[in-house]
PDB file of C-alpha atoms and ligand atoms in Angstrom:
ATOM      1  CA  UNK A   1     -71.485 -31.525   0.193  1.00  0.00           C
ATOM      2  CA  UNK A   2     -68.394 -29.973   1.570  1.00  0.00           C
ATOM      3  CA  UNK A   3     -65.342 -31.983   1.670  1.00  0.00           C
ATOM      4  CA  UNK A   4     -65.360 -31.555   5.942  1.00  0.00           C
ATOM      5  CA  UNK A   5     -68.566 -33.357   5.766  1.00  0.00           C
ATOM      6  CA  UNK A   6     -67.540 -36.095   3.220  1.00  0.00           C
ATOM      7  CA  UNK A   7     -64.579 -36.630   5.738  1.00  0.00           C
ATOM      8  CA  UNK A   8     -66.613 -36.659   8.400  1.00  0.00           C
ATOM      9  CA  UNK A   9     -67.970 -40.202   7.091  1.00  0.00           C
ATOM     10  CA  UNK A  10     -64.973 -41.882   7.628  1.00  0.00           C
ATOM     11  CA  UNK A  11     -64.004 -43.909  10.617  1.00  0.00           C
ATOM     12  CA  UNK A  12     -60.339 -44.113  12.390  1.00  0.00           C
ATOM     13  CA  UNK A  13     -59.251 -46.828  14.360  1.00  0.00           C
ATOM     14  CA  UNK A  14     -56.082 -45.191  16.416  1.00  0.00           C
ATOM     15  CA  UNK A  15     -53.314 -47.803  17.131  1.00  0.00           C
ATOM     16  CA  UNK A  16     -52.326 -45.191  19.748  1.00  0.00           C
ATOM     17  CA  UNK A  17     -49.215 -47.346  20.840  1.00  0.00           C
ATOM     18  CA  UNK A  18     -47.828 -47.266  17.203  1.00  0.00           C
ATOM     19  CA  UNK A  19     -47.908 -43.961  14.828  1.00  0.00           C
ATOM     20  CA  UNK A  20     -48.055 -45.178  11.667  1.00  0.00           C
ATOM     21  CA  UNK A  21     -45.846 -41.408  10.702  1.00  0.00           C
ATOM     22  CA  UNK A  22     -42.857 -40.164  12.827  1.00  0.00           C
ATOM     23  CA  UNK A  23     -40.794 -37.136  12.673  1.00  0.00           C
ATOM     24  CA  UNK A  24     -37.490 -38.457  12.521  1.00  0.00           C
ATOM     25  CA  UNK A  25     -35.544 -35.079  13.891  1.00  0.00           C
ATOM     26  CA  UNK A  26     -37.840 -32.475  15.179  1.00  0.00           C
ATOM     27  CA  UNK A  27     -34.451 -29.934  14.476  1.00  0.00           C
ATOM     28  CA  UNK A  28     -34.783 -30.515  10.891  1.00  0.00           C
ATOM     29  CA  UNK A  29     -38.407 -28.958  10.743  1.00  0.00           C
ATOM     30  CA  UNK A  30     -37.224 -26.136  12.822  1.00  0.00           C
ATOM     31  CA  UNK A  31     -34.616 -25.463  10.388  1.00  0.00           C
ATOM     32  CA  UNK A  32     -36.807 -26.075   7.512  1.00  0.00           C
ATOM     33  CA  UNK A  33     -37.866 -22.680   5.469  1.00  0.00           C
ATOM     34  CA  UNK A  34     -41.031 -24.079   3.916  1.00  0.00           C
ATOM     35  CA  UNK A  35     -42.816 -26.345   6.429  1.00  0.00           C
ATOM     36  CA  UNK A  36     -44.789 -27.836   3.416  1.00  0.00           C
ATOM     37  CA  UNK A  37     -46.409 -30.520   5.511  1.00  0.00           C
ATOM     38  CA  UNK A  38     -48.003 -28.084   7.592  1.00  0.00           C
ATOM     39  CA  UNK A  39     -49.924 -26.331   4.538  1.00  0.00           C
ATOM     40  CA  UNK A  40     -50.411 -29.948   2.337  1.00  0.00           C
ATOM     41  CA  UNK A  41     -51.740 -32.329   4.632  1.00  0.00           C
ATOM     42  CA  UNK A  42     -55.510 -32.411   3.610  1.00  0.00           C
ATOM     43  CA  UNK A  43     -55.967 -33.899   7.282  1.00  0.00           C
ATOM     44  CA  UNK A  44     -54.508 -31.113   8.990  1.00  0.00           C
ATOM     45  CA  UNK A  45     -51.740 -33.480  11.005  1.00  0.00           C
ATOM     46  CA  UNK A  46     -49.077 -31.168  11.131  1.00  0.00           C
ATOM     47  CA  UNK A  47     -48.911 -27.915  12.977  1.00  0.00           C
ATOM     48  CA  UNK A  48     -46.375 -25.106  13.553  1.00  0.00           C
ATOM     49  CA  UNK A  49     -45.936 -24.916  17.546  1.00  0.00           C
ATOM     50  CA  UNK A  50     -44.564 -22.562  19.490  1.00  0.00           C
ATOM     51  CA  UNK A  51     -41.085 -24.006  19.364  1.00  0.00           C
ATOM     52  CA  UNK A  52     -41.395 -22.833  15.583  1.00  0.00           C
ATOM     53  CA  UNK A  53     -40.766 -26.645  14.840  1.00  0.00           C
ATOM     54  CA  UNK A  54     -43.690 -29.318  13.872  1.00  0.00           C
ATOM     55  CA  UNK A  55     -46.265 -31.130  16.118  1.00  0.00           C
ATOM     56  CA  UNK A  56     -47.700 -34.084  14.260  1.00  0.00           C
ATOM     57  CA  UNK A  57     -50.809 -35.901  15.239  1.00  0.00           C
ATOM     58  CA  UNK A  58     -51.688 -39.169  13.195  1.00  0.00           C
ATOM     59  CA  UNK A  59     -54.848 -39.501  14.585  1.00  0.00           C
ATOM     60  CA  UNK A  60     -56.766 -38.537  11.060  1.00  0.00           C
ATOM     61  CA  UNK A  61     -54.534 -39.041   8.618  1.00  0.00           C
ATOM     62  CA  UNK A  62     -55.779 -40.223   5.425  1.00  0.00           C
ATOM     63  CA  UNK A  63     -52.891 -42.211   4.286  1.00  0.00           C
ATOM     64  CA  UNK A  64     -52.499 -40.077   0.840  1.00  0.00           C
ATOM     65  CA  UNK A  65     -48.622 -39.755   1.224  1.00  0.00           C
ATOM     66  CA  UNK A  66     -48.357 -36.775   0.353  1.00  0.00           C
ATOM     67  CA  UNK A  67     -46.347 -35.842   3.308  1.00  0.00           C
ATOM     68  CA  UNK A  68     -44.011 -38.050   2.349  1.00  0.00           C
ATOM     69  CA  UNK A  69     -43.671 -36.306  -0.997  1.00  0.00           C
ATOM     70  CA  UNK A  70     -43.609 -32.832  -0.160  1.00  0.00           C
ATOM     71  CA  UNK A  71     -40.861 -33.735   2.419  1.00  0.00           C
ATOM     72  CA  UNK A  72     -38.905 -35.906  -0.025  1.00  0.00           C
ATOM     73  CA  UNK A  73     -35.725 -33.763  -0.329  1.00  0.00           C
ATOM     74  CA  UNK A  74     -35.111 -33.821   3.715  1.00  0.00           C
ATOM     75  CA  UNK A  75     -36.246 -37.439   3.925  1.00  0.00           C
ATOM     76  CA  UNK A  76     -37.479 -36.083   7.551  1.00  0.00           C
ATOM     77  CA  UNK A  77     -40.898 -38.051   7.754  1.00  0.00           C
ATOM     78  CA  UNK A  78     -40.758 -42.085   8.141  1.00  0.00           C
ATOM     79  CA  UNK A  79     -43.855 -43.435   6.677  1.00  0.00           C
ATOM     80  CA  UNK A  80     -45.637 -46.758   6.686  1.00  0.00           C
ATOM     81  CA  UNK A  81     -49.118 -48.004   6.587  1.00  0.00           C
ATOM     82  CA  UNK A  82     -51.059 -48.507   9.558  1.00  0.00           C
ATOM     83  CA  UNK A  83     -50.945 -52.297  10.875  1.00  0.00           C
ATOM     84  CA  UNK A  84     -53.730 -54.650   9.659  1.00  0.00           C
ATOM     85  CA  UNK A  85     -57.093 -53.481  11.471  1.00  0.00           C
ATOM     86  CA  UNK A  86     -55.611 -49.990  11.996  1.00  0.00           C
ATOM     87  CA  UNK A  87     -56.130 -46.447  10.293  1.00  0.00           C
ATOM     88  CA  UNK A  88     -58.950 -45.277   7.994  1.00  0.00           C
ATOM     89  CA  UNK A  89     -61.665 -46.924   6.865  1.00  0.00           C
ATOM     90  CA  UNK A  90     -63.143 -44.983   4.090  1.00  0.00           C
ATOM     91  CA  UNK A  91     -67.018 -44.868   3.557  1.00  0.00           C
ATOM     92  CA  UNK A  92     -66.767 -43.477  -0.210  1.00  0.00           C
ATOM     93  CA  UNK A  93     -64.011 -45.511  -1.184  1.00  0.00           C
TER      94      UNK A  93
HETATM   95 FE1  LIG B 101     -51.667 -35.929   6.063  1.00  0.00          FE
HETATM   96 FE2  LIG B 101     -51.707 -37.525   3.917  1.00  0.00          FE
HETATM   97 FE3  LIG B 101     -49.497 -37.365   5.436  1.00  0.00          FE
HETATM   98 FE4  LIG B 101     -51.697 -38.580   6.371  1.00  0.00          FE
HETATM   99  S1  LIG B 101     -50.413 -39.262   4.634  1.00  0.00           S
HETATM  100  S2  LIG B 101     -50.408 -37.131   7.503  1.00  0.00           S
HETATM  101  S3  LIG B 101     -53.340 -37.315   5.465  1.00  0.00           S
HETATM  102  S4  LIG B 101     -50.413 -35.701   4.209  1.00  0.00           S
END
C-alpha cells in the first residue's frame, strides 16, 4: 500500500475559522534561502507561490511538527494543536 493511500484513510475535521499553524511574517519566508517547510511537510501544506514567499494550507496537516522543527532557527511558524474535536483523526493510529 502506498503511503497516499494509507493517508487517504484518515479523516480531517477543518476548524476553518481557526488554523491551528500561522506564518507569523510572510517576509521572513521570502527572505529565507532554504524554504525547508516546503520540501518536509509529509502533507504537502506549504508551497512556494509566485511571490517567491510561502502559501500554507492547514487543511491536511498531520500534526507531526516537523514544521516547527525544520523552522526552529527563524521561529517563523506558530504552532498549536487543533482545538478539541478538530484536526486529524487517524484510522491506523
Ligand atoms: Fe506538515 Fe507536519 Fe507541519 Fe502539519 S505539522 S503542516 S503535517 S510538517
Amino acid at each position: 500500500v502506498k503511503v497516499e493511500e494509507k493517508l487517504y484513510q484518515n479523516r480531517y475535521i477543518v476548524d476553518e475559522s481557526r488554523p491551528h499553524i500561522q506564518i507569523r511574517n510572510a517576509d521572513v519566508c521570502k527572505s529565507c534561502d532554504s524554504q525547508a517547510c516546503t520540501v518536509c511537510c509529509p502533507a504537502a501544506c506549504y508551497s512556494r507561490n509566485e511571490t517567491g514567499g510561502v502559501t500554507l494550507v492547514t487543511d491536511g496537516c498531520l500534526e507531526c511538527g516537523t514544521c516547527r522543527v525544520v523552522c526552529q532557527d527563524k521561529g517563523n511558524i506558530a504552532w498549536d494543536y487543533p482545538r478539541g474535536g478538530y484536526g486529524i483523526s487517524y484510522k491506523f493510529g
